[in-house]
């Protein structure tokens, strides 16, 4: 797996270190371990900065672009919000831009954003202040190899992998195209 808590912490800290005090979060997997990890990292960063988390600034993403645009709109309609962590994992620039547009905001101009991606060295949103790469595919591949080695009797210890995410401020010149959605179609 990937250390989602560390990813949320690093993303939120990055924005707090840039002077933001009202950082919103578009998160994923509410009620499941990856969602709880995201929540813990976000809250830890806020507490370290002497800030209290506000429930209204933490919203759970869905798997449809239209819903996510509505959620981004609700988060950004509050003009105190000057930063957003998109740890939804949807890699969807359209929903961020559309939600911001509806709120009368422009990413990179009226608010800063850190966007999570599962694609190394790829930009989800050009206007993002940073991207956080989560090596999920790499972790899964290594985990399956270790599981196979255990099954063959080549490894007798428990398997426990946790990759650290990487935060990048500059990204390549090409933005990720809209991903094929596994759940729901838009």
N, C-alpha and C. Protein backbone atom coordinates (compact mmCIF):
# COMPACT_ATOMS: atom_id res chain seq x y z
N UNK A 1 0.84 -1.19 0.00
CA UNK A 1 0.00 0.00 0.00
C UNK A 1 0.88 1.24 0.00
N UNK A 2 0.25 2.36 -0.07
CA UNK A 2 0.92 3.65 0.00
C UNK A 2 0.53 4.31 1.31
N UNK A 3 1.42 5.10 1.85
CA UNK A 3 1.17 5.80 3.11
C UNK A 3 0.28 7.02 2.84
N UNK A 4 -1.02 6.80 2.82
CA UNK A 4 -1.97 7.86 2.54
C UNK A 4 -1.97 8.93 3.62
N UNK A 5 -1.75 8.53 4.85
CA UNK A 5 -1.69 9.51 5.94
C UNK A 5 -0.54 10.48 5.71
N UNK A 6 0.61 9.95 5.36
CA UNK A 6 1.76 10.82 5.10
C UNK A 6 1.49 11.71 3.88
N UNK A 7 0.80 11.18 2.89
CA UNK A 7 0.46 11.97 1.72
C UNK A 7 -0.44 13.15 2.06
N UNK A 8 -1.47 12.90 2.86
CA UNK A 8 -2.37 13.99 3.27
C UNK A 8 -1.64 14.99 4.14
N UNK A 9 -0.80 14.50 5.01
CA UNK A 9 -0.01 15.38 5.88
C UNK A 9 0.91 16.26 5.04
N UNK A 10 1.66 15.66 4.12
CA UNK A 10 2.60 16.42 3.28
C UNK A 10 1.87 17.44 2.41
N UNK A 11 0.73 17.05 1.84
CA UNK A 11 -0.05 17.96 0.99
C UNK A 11 -0.56 19.16 1.79
N UNK A 12 -1.12 18.89 2.95
CA UNK A 12 -1.66 19.96 3.79
C UNK A 12 -0.55 20.84 4.33
N UNK A 13 0.54 20.24 4.79
CA UNK A 13 1.69 21.01 5.30
C UNK A 13 2.23 21.93 4.22
N UNK A 14 2.32 21.42 3.00
CA UNK A 14 2.82 22.22 1.89
C UNK A 14 2.01 23.51 1.75
N UNK A 15 0.69 23.38 1.79
CA UNK A 15 -0.17 24.56 1.66
C UNK A 15 -0.12 25.45 2.89
N UNK A 16 -0.07 24.86 4.07
CA UNK A 16 0.06 25.65 5.30
C UNK A 16 1.37 26.43 5.31
N UNK A 17 2.43 25.80 4.86
CA UNK A 17 3.73 26.47 4.80
C UNK A 17 3.75 27.63 3.80
N UNK A 18 2.80 27.64 2.89
CA UNK A 18 2.68 28.74 1.92
C UNK A 18 1.76 29.84 2.45
N UNK A 19 1.35 29.71 3.71
CA UNK A 19 0.59 30.79 4.36
C UNK A 19 -0.91 30.60 4.41
N UNK A 20 -1.43 29.50 3.90
CA UNK A 20 -2.87 29.27 3.90
C UNK A 20 -3.34 28.80 5.27
N UNK A 21 -4.49 29.27 5.70
CA UNK A 21 -5.05 28.90 6.99
C UNK A 21 -6.41 28.20 6.87
N UNK A 22 -7.03 28.31 5.72
CA UNK A 22 -8.30 27.62 5.47
C UNK A 22 -8.08 26.69 4.27
N UNK A 23 -7.60 25.50 4.58
CA UNK A 23 -7.29 24.50 3.56
C UNK A 23 -8.43 23.49 3.53
N UNK A 24 -9.08 23.37 2.38
CA UNK A 24 -10.16 22.39 2.22
C UNK A 24 -9.58 21.09 1.69
N UNK A 25 -10.36 20.02 1.84
CA UNK A 25 -9.92 18.71 1.36
C UNK A 25 -11.05 18.01 0.64
N UNK A 26 -10.76 17.57 -0.58
CA UNK A 26 -11.65 16.70 -1.35
C UNK A 26 -11.03 15.31 -1.23
N UNK A 27 -11.64 14.47 -0.38
CA UNK A 27 -11.03 13.18 -0.06
C UNK A 27 -11.83 12.03 -0.65
N UNK A 28 -11.28 10.85 -0.50
CA UNK A 28 -11.93 9.65 -1.03
C UNK A 28 -12.08 8.60 0.05
N UNK A 29 -12.90 7.63 -0.22
CA UNK A 29 -13.03 6.42 0.60
C UNK A 29 -13.43 6.70 2.04
N UNK A 30 -14.46 7.53 2.22
CA UNK A 30 -14.96 7.82 3.55
C UNK A 30 -15.41 6.53 4.23
N UNK A 31 -14.96 6.31 5.44
CA UNK A 31 -15.34 5.12 6.19
C UNK A 31 -14.45 3.91 5.95
N UNK A 32 -13.51 4.02 5.05
CA UNK A 32 -12.56 2.94 4.76
C UNK A 32 -11.17 3.38 5.18
N UNK A 33 -10.27 2.44 5.35
CA UNK A 33 -8.94 2.76 5.86
C UNK A 33 -8.22 3.85 5.06
N UNK A 34 -8.18 3.80 3.73
CA UNK A 34 -7.50 4.89 3.01
C UNK A 34 -8.11 6.26 3.27
N UNK A 35 -9.43 6.32 3.47
CA UNK A 35 -10.09 7.59 3.80
C UNK A 35 -9.75 8.05 5.20
N UNK A 36 -9.70 7.11 6.13
CA UNK A 36 -9.32 7.45 7.51
C UNK A 36 -7.88 7.93 7.57
N UNK A 37 -7.01 7.30 6.79
CA UNK A 37 -5.61 7.73 6.74
C UNK A 37 -5.49 9.15 6.21
N UNK A 38 -6.23 9.46 5.15
CA UNK A 38 -6.22 10.82 4.59
C UNK A 38 -6.66 11.82 5.66
N UNK A 39 -7.75 11.49 6.34
CA UNK A 39 -8.30 12.36 7.38
C UNK A 39 -7.27 12.60 8.48
N UNK A 40 -6.63 11.53 8.97
CA UNK A 40 -5.64 11.66 10.04
C UNK A 40 -4.47 12.55 9.64
N UNK A 41 -3.96 12.39 8.42
CA UNK A 41 -2.83 13.21 7.98
C UNK A 41 -3.19 14.68 7.87
N UNK A 42 -4.37 14.96 7.35
CA UNK A 42 -4.87 16.33 7.20
C UNK A 42 -5.03 16.98 8.57
N UNK A 43 -5.68 16.27 9.49
CA UNK A 43 -5.93 16.80 10.82
C UNK A 43 -4.61 17.01 11.58
N UNK A 44 -3.68 16.08 11.44
CA UNK A 44 -2.38 16.22 12.12
C UNK A 44 -1.65 17.48 11.65
N UNK A 45 -1.66 17.73 10.35
CA UNK A 45 -0.99 18.92 9.82
C UNK A 45 -1.66 20.19 10.35
N UNK A 46 -2.98 20.21 10.38
CA UNK A 46 -3.69 21.38 10.90
C UNK A 46 -3.38 21.60 12.38
N UNK A 47 -3.43 20.54 13.17
CA UNK A 47 -3.13 20.66 14.60
C UNK A 47 -1.72 21.17 14.84
N UNK A 48 -0.75 20.67 14.09
CA UNK A 48 0.63 21.14 14.24
C UNK A 48 0.76 22.63 13.93
N UNK A 49 -0.11 23.12 13.05
CA UNK A 49 -0.10 24.54 12.69
C UNK A 49 -0.94 25.37 13.65
N UNK A 50 -1.53 24.72 14.67
CA UNK A 50 -2.35 25.43 15.64
C UNK A 50 -3.75 25.73 15.14
N UNK A 51 -4.22 24.97 14.16
CA UNK A 51 -5.54 25.20 13.57
C UNK A 51 -6.46 24.04 13.90
N UNK A 52 -7.72 24.35 14.09
CA UNK A 52 -8.73 23.33 14.34
C UNK A 52 -9.37 22.93 13.00
N UNK A 53 -9.49 21.63 12.74
CA UNK A 53 -10.17 21.19 11.51
C UNK A 53 -11.65 21.55 11.56
N UNK A 54 -12.20 21.87 10.40
CA UNK A 54 -13.62 22.17 10.28
C UNK A 54 -14.24 21.14 9.35
N UNK A 55 -15.26 20.45 9.85
CA UNK A 55 -15.90 19.39 9.08
C UNK A 55 -16.36 19.86 7.70
N UNK A 56 -16.85 21.08 7.62
CA UNK A 56 -17.37 21.58 6.34
C UNK A 56 -16.28 21.73 5.29
N UNK A 57 -15.01 21.75 5.71
CA UNK A 57 -13.90 21.88 4.76
C UNK A 57 -13.38 20.52 4.30
N UNK A 58 -13.95 19.43 4.81
CA UNK A 58 -13.56 18.07 4.41
C UNK A 58 -14.76 17.41 3.75
N UNK A 59 -14.70 17.23 2.46
CA UNK A 59 -15.81 16.63 1.73
C UNK A 59 -15.34 15.38 1.00
N UNK A 60 -16.21 14.39 0.94
CA UNK A 60 -15.89 13.13 0.28
C UNK A 60 -16.28 13.18 -1.18
N UNK A 61 -15.34 12.81 -2.03
CA UNK A 61 -15.57 12.78 -3.47
C UNK A 61 -16.42 11.57 -3.84
N UNK A 62 -16.98 11.63 -5.02
CA UNK A 62 -17.70 10.48 -5.57
C UNK A 62 -16.91 10.00 -6.79
N UNK A 63 -17.46 9.07 -7.50
CA UNK A 63 -16.77 8.58 -8.69
C UNK A 63 -17.32 9.20 -9.97
N UNK A 64 -18.09 10.28 -9.86
CA UNK A 64 -18.58 10.95 -11.07
C UNK A 64 -18.07 12.38 -11.11
N UNK A 65 -17.69 12.81 -12.29
CA UNK A 65 -17.13 14.15 -12.46
C UNK A 65 -18.14 15.23 -12.07
N UNK A 66 -19.40 15.06 -12.46
CA UNK A 66 -20.42 16.07 -12.15
C UNK A 66 -20.58 16.25 -10.64
N UNK A 67 -20.62 15.14 -9.90
CA UNK A 67 -20.72 15.23 -8.44
C UNK A 67 -19.51 15.92 -7.85
N UNK A 68 -18.34 15.57 -8.33
CA UNK A 68 -17.12 16.18 -7.81
C UNK A 68 -17.06 17.67 -8.12
N UNK A 69 -17.54 18.08 -9.27
CA UNK A 69 -17.60 19.51 -9.59
C UNK A 69 -18.51 20.23 -8.59
N UNK A 70 -19.63 19.59 -8.23
CA UNK A 70 -20.54 20.18 -7.24
C UNK A 70 -19.86 20.29 -5.87
N UNK A 71 -19.11 19.29 -5.49
CA UNK A 71 -18.42 19.31 -4.20
C UNK A 71 -17.34 20.38 -4.18
N UNK A 72 -16.56 20.48 -5.26
CA UNK A 72 -15.53 21.53 -5.35
C UNK A 72 -16.19 22.90 -5.27
N UNK A 73 -17.30 23.06 -5.96
CA UNK A 73 -18.04 24.32 -5.91
C UNK A 73 -18.43 24.67 -4.47
N UNK A 74 -19.01 23.68 -3.75
CA UNK A 74 -19.41 23.93 -2.35
C UNK A 74 -18.23 24.30 -1.47
N UNK A 75 -17.09 23.68 -1.70
CA UNK A 75 -15.91 24.00 -0.90
C UNK A 75 -15.39 25.41 -1.20
N UNK A 76 -15.37 25.77 -2.48
CA UNK A 76 -14.74 27.03 -2.89
C UNK A 76 -15.67 28.24 -2.86
N UNK A 77 -16.96 28.02 -2.66
CA UNK A 77 -17.87 29.16 -2.56
C UNK A 77 -17.56 29.96 -1.29
N UNK A 78 -16.92 29.33 -0.33
CA UNK A 78 -16.45 30.01 0.89
C UNK A 78 -15.16 30.75 0.53
N UNK A 79 -15.21 32.07 0.47
CA UNK A 79 -14.04 32.84 0.03
C UNK A 79 -12.88 32.82 1.03
N UNK A 80 -13.12 32.28 2.24
CA UNK A 80 -12.01 32.12 3.19
C UNK A 80 -11.10 30.96 2.78
N UNK A 81 -11.64 30.03 2.01
CA UNK A 81 -10.85 28.89 1.54
C UNK A 81 -9.90 29.39 0.45
N UNK A 82 -8.61 29.30 0.75
CA UNK A 82 -7.60 29.76 -0.21
C UNK A 82 -6.75 28.61 -0.74
N UNK A 83 -7.03 27.39 -0.26
CA UNK A 83 -6.25 26.24 -0.70
C UNK A 83 -7.10 24.98 -0.63
N UNK A 84 -6.76 24.02 -1.47
CA UNK A 84 -7.50 22.78 -1.56
C UNK A 84 -6.53 21.63 -1.78
N UNK A 85 -6.74 20.54 -1.05
CA UNK A 85 -6.03 19.29 -1.30
C UNK A 85 -7.02 18.38 -2.01
N UNK A 86 -6.69 17.98 -3.23
CA UNK A 86 -7.54 17.02 -3.95
C UNK A 86 -6.89 15.65 -3.80
N UNK A 87 -7.31 14.93 -2.76
CA UNK A 87 -6.81 13.57 -2.55
C UNK A 87 -7.91 12.57 -2.86
N UNK A 88 -8.77 12.95 -3.82
CA UNK A 88 -9.87 12.08 -4.22
C UNK A 88 -9.37 10.90 -5.04
N UNK A 89 -8.23 11.05 -5.68
CA UNK A 89 -7.70 9.99 -6.53
C UNK A 89 -8.39 9.89 -7.87
N UNK A 90 -9.28 10.83 -8.18
CA UNK A 90 -10.00 10.77 -9.45
C UNK A 90 -9.17 11.29 -10.62
N UNK A 91 -8.13 12.04 -10.34
CA UNK A 91 -7.26 12.61 -11.38
C UNK A 91 -8.09 13.33 -12.44
N UNK A 92 -9.00 14.18 -12.00
CA UNK A 92 -9.98 14.80 -12.88
C UNK A 92 -9.87 16.32 -12.85
N UNK A 93 -9.14 16.86 -13.81
CA UNK A 93 -8.96 18.31 -13.90
C UNK A 93 -10.28 19.02 -14.21
N UNK A 94 -11.12 18.40 -15.04
CA UNK A 94 -12.37 19.04 -15.43
C UNK A 94 -13.23 19.37 -14.21
N UNK A 95 -13.42 18.41 -13.30
CA UNK A 95 -14.31 18.66 -12.16
C UNK A 95 -13.77 19.74 -11.25
N UNK A 96 -12.45 19.83 -11.11
CA UNK A 96 -11.85 20.89 -10.30
C UNK A 96 -12.08 22.24 -10.96
N UNK A 97 -11.77 22.32 -12.24
CA UNK A 97 -11.95 23.60 -12.95
C UNK A 97 -13.41 24.02 -12.99
N UNK A 98 -14.30 23.05 -13.23
CA UNK A 98 -15.72 23.37 -13.32
C UNK A 98 -16.27 23.82 -11.97
N UNK A 99 -15.95 23.12 -10.91
CA UNK A 99 -16.40 23.52 -9.58
C UNK A 99 -15.87 24.89 -9.20
N UNK A 100 -14.61 25.15 -9.52
CA UNK A 100 -14.00 26.45 -9.24
C UNK A 100 -14.70 27.54 -10.06
N UNK A 101 -14.97 27.25 -11.33
CA UNK A 101 -15.64 28.23 -12.20
C UNK A 101 -17.00 28.61 -11.63
N UNK A 102 -17.76 27.62 -11.19
CA UNK A 102 -19.08 27.89 -10.61
C UNK A 102 -18.99 28.74 -9.34
N UNK A 103 -17.88 28.60 -8.62
CA UNK A 103 -17.68 29.39 -7.40
C UNK A 103 -17.03 30.73 -7.70
N UNK A 104 -16.79 31.01 -8.98
CA UNK A 104 -16.14 32.27 -9.36
C UNK A 104 -14.66 32.30 -9.02
N UNK A 105 -14.02 31.14 -9.00
CA UNK A 105 -12.61 31.02 -8.62
C UNK A 105 -11.79 30.42 -9.76
N UNK A 106 -10.50 30.70 -9.75
CA UNK A 106 -9.58 30.19 -10.76
C UNK A 106 -8.41 29.49 -10.06
N UNK A 107 -8.21 28.19 -10.34
CA UNK A 107 -7.08 27.49 -9.71
C UNK A 107 -5.75 28.16 -10.08
N UNK A 108 -4.89 28.28 -9.10
CA UNK A 108 -3.59 28.90 -9.33
C UNK A 108 -3.62 30.41 -9.25
N UNK A 109 -4.82 30.99 -9.23
CA UNK A 109 -4.96 32.44 -9.15
C UNK A 109 -5.69 32.83 -7.85
N UNK A 110 -6.91 32.30 -7.68
CA UNK A 110 -7.72 32.62 -6.50
C UNK A 110 -7.54 31.63 -5.36
N UNK A 111 -6.98 30.48 -5.64
CA UNK A 111 -6.69 29.47 -4.61
C UNK A 111 -5.59 28.56 -5.14
N UNK A 112 -4.86 27.96 -4.20
CA UNK A 112 -3.82 27.01 -4.57
C UNK A 112 -4.32 25.61 -4.30
N UNK A 113 -3.79 24.67 -5.04
CA UNK A 113 -4.25 23.29 -4.93
C UNK A 113 -3.08 22.32 -5.05
N UNK A 114 -3.16 21.26 -4.26
CA UNK A 114 -2.27 20.11 -4.40
C UNK A 114 -3.15 18.97 -4.88
N UNK A 115 -2.77 18.34 -5.98
CA UNK A 115 -3.56 17.27 -6.59
C UNK A 115 -2.79 15.96 -6.49
N UNK A 116 -3.50 14.91 -6.11
CA UNK A 116 -2.88 13.58 -6.03
C UNK A 116 -3.00 12.87 -7.37
N UNK A 117 -1.95 12.10 -7.71
CA UNK A 117 -1.94 11.33 -8.94
C UNK A 117 -1.30 9.97 -8.71
N UNK A 118 -1.73 9.01 -9.50
CA UNK A 118 -1.14 7.68 -9.47
C UNK A 118 -0.16 7.50 -10.62
N UNK A 119 0.01 8.54 -11.43
CA UNK A 119 0.90 8.51 -12.58
C UNK A 119 2.15 9.32 -12.28
N UNK A 120 3.30 8.66 -12.24
CA UNK A 120 4.54 9.35 -11.95
C UNK A 120 4.88 10.34 -13.07
N UNK A 121 5.37 11.48 -12.67
CA UNK A 121 5.82 12.53 -13.59
C UNK A 121 4.72 12.98 -14.55
N UNK A 122 3.51 13.08 -14.05
CA UNK A 122 2.39 13.55 -14.85
C UNK A 122 1.63 14.61 -14.09
N UNK A 123 1.13 15.57 -14.83
CA UNK A 123 0.33 16.64 -14.23
C UNK A 123 -1.15 16.31 -14.38
N UNK A 124 -1.91 16.43 -13.31
CA UNK A 124 -3.36 16.29 -13.38
C UNK A 124 -3.96 17.64 -13.76
N UNK A 125 -3.41 18.70 -13.18
CA UNK A 125 -3.94 20.04 -13.35
C UNK A 125 -2.76 21.00 -13.46
N UNK A 126 -2.56 21.60 -14.62
CA UNK A 126 -1.42 22.50 -14.81
C UNK A 126 -1.35 23.59 -13.76
N UNK A 127 -2.51 24.08 -13.33
CA UNK A 127 -2.55 25.21 -12.40
C UNK A 127 -2.20 24.83 -10.97
N UNK A 128 -2.02 23.55 -10.69
CA UNK A 128 -1.74 23.09 -9.33
C UNK A 128 -0.41 23.63 -8.83
N UNK A 129 -0.36 23.95 -7.55
CA UNK A 129 0.89 24.38 -6.92
C UNK A 129 1.83 23.20 -6.78
N UNK A 130 1.26 21.99 -6.64
CA UNK A 130 2.06 20.77 -6.53
C UNK A 130 1.18 19.56 -6.83
N UNK A 131 1.86 18.48 -7.17
CA UNK A 131 1.20 17.18 -7.35
C UNK A 131 1.86 16.20 -6.39
N UNK A 132 1.07 15.31 -5.84
CA UNK A 132 1.58 14.27 -4.97
C UNK A 132 1.42 12.94 -5.70
N UNK A 133 2.55 12.29 -5.96
CA UNK A 133 2.52 11.00 -6.65
C UNK A 133 2.45 9.89 -5.62
N UNK A 134 1.48 8.99 -5.81
CA UNK A 134 1.29 7.83 -4.95
C UNK A 134 1.64 6.58 -5.76
N UNK A 135 2.73 5.91 -5.43
CA UNK A 135 3.15 4.75 -6.23
C UNK A 135 2.33 3.49 -5.91
N UNK A 136 1.02 3.58 -6.13
CA UNK A 136 0.11 2.48 -5.80
C UNK A 136 0.39 1.26 -6.68
N UNK A 137 0.56 1.48 -7.96
CA UNK A 137 0.80 0.34 -8.87
C UNK A 137 2.11 -0.35 -8.52
N UNK A 138 3.12 0.43 -8.20
CA UNK A 138 4.42 -0.13 -7.84
C UNK A 138 4.34 -0.94 -6.55
N UNK A 139 3.60 -0.42 -5.57
CA UNK A 139 3.43 -1.13 -4.30
C UNK A 139 2.66 -2.43 -4.51
N UNK A 140 1.61 -2.38 -5.31
CA UNK A 140 0.81 -3.57 -5.56
C UNK A 140 1.64 -4.64 -6.27
N UNK A 141 2.42 -4.22 -7.24
CA UNK A 141 3.26 -5.17 -7.98
C UNK A 141 4.26 -5.85 -7.05
N UNK A 142 4.95 -5.08 -6.24
CA UNK A 142 5.92 -5.67 -5.31
C UNK A 142 5.22 -6.56 -4.30
N UNK A 143 4.06 -6.13 -3.82
CA UNK A 143 3.31 -6.94 -2.87
C UNK A 143 2.91 -8.29 -3.45
N UNK A 144 2.46 -8.29 -4.70
CA UNK A 144 2.08 -9.56 -5.35
C UNK A 144 3.30 -10.46 -5.54
N UNK A 145 4.44 -9.87 -5.88
CA UNK A 145 5.66 -10.66 -6.02
C UNK A 145 6.06 -11.29 -4.68
N UNK A 146 5.95 -10.52 -3.60
CA UNK A 146 6.28 -11.05 -2.28
C UNK A 146 5.28 -12.13 -1.84
N UNK A 147 4.01 -11.94 -2.18
CA UNK A 147 3.00 -12.93 -1.85
C UNK A 147 3.28 -14.24 -2.60
N UNK A 148 3.64 -14.13 -3.86
CA UNK A 148 3.98 -15.33 -4.64
C UNK A 148 5.21 -16.02 -4.04
N UNK A 149 6.21 -15.26 -3.63
CA UNK A 149 7.40 -15.84 -3.01
C UNK A 149 7.04 -16.55 -1.70
N UNK A 150 6.12 -15.98 -0.94
CA UNK A 150 5.66 -16.61 0.30
C UNK A 150 4.94 -17.92 -0.02
N UNK A 151 4.09 -17.87 -1.04
CA UNK A 151 3.33 -19.06 -1.44
C UNK A 151 4.26 -20.19 -1.89
N UNK A 152 5.35 -19.85 -2.55
CA UNK A 152 6.34 -20.83 -3.01
C UNK A 152 7.27 -21.28 -1.87
N UNK A 153 7.12 -20.67 -0.68
CA UNK A 153 7.98 -21.03 0.44
C UNK A 153 9.32 -20.33 0.46
N UNK A 154 9.48 -19.33 -0.39
CA UNK A 154 10.74 -18.59 -0.47
C UNK A 154 10.82 -17.48 0.57
N UNK A 155 9.70 -17.18 1.20
CA UNK A 155 9.65 -16.13 2.22
C UNK A 155 8.71 -16.59 3.32
N UNK A 156 9.18 -16.47 4.57
CA UNK A 156 8.36 -16.96 5.68
C UNK A 156 7.84 -15.84 6.57
N UNK A 157 8.28 -14.60 6.34
CA UNK A 157 7.85 -13.50 7.19
C UNK A 157 6.59 -12.85 6.63
N UNK A 158 5.94 -12.11 7.51
CA UNK A 158 4.74 -11.37 7.10
C UNK A 158 5.12 -10.32 6.06
N UNK A 159 4.19 -10.03 5.19
CA UNK A 159 4.41 -9.03 4.14
C UNK A 159 3.79 -7.73 4.61
N UNK A 160 4.61 -6.68 4.67
CA UNK A 160 4.11 -5.37 5.09
C UNK A 160 4.88 -4.30 4.32
N UNK A 161 4.29 -3.82 3.25
CA UNK A 161 4.92 -2.78 2.44
C UNK A 161 4.13 -1.50 2.59
N UNK A 162 4.84 -0.40 2.72
CA UNK A 162 4.16 0.88 2.73
C UNK A 162 5.08 1.90 2.07
N UNK A 163 4.72 2.27 0.85
CA UNK A 163 5.50 3.22 0.08
C UNK A 163 5.17 4.64 0.51
N UNK A 164 6.17 5.50 0.47
CA UNK A 164 5.95 6.91 0.75
C UNK A 164 5.61 7.64 -0.54
N UNK A 165 4.65 8.56 -0.49
CA UNK A 165 4.33 9.37 -1.67
C UNK A 165 5.41 10.42 -1.88
N UNK A 166 5.43 11.00 -3.07
CA UNK A 166 6.41 12.04 -3.41
C UNK A 166 5.69 13.30 -3.88
N UNK A 167 6.09 14.45 -3.32
CA UNK A 167 5.47 15.73 -3.66
C UNK A 167 6.34 16.44 -4.69
N UNK A 168 5.76 16.84 -5.82
CA UNK A 168 6.47 17.53 -6.89
C UNK A 168 5.84 18.89 -7.12
N UNK A 169 6.67 19.92 -7.12
CA UNK A 169 6.16 21.27 -7.41
C UNK A 169 6.14 21.56 -8.89
N UNK A 170 7.06 21.00 -9.65
CA UNK A 170 7.05 21.23 -11.10
C UNK A 170 6.71 19.92 -11.79
N UNK A 171 5.98 20.05 -12.87
CA UNK A 171 5.51 18.85 -13.58
C UNK A 171 5.85 18.95 -15.06
N UNK A 172 5.82 17.80 -15.76
CA UNK A 172 6.06 17.80 -17.20
C UNK A 172 5.05 18.66 -17.94
N UNK A 173 5.27 18.83 -19.21
CA UNK A 173 4.45 19.74 -20.00
C UNK A 173 3.13 19.15 -20.45
N UNK A 174 2.85 17.90 -20.13
CA UNK A 174 1.61 17.30 -20.60
C UNK A 174 0.70 16.95 -19.43
N UNK A 175 -0.57 17.33 -19.57
CA UNK A 175 -1.56 17.05 -18.53
C UNK A 175 -2.20 15.70 -18.81
N UNK A 176 -2.53 14.98 -17.74
CA UNK A 176 -3.20 13.69 -17.88
C UNK A 176 -4.55 13.91 -18.54
N UNK A 177 -4.87 13.08 -19.50
CA UNK A 177 -6.19 13.17 -20.12
C UNK A 177 -7.21 12.54 -19.20
N UNK A 178 -8.45 12.83 -19.44
CA UNK A 178 -9.53 12.30 -18.60
C UNK A 178 -9.40 10.79 -18.51
N UNK A 179 -9.43 10.29 -17.29
CA UNK A 179 -9.30 8.86 -17.05
C UNK A 179 -10.61 8.13 -17.34
N UNK A 180 -10.50 6.88 -17.74
CA UNK A 180 -11.67 6.03 -17.89
C UNK A 180 -12.18 5.70 -16.50
N UNK A 181 -13.43 5.95 -16.23
CA UNK A 181 -13.99 5.73 -14.91
C UNK A 181 -14.46 4.28 -14.76
N UNK A 182 -14.10 3.70 -13.63
CA UNK A 182 -14.52 2.33 -13.34
C UNK A 182 -15.93 2.29 -12.78
N UNK A 183 -16.34 3.35 -12.08
CA UNK A 183 -17.65 3.39 -11.45
C UNK A 183 -18.39 4.62 -11.97
N UNK A 184 -19.47 4.43 -12.64
CA UNK A 184 -20.25 5.58 -13.13
C UNK A 184 -19.67 6.13 -14.41
N UNK A 185 -20.49 6.68 -15.23
CA UNK A 185 -20.06 7.26 -16.49
C UNK A 185 -20.55 8.70 -16.59
N UNK A 186 -19.69 9.59 -17.11
CA UNK A 186 -20.07 10.98 -17.40
C UNK A 186 -19.65 11.32 -18.79
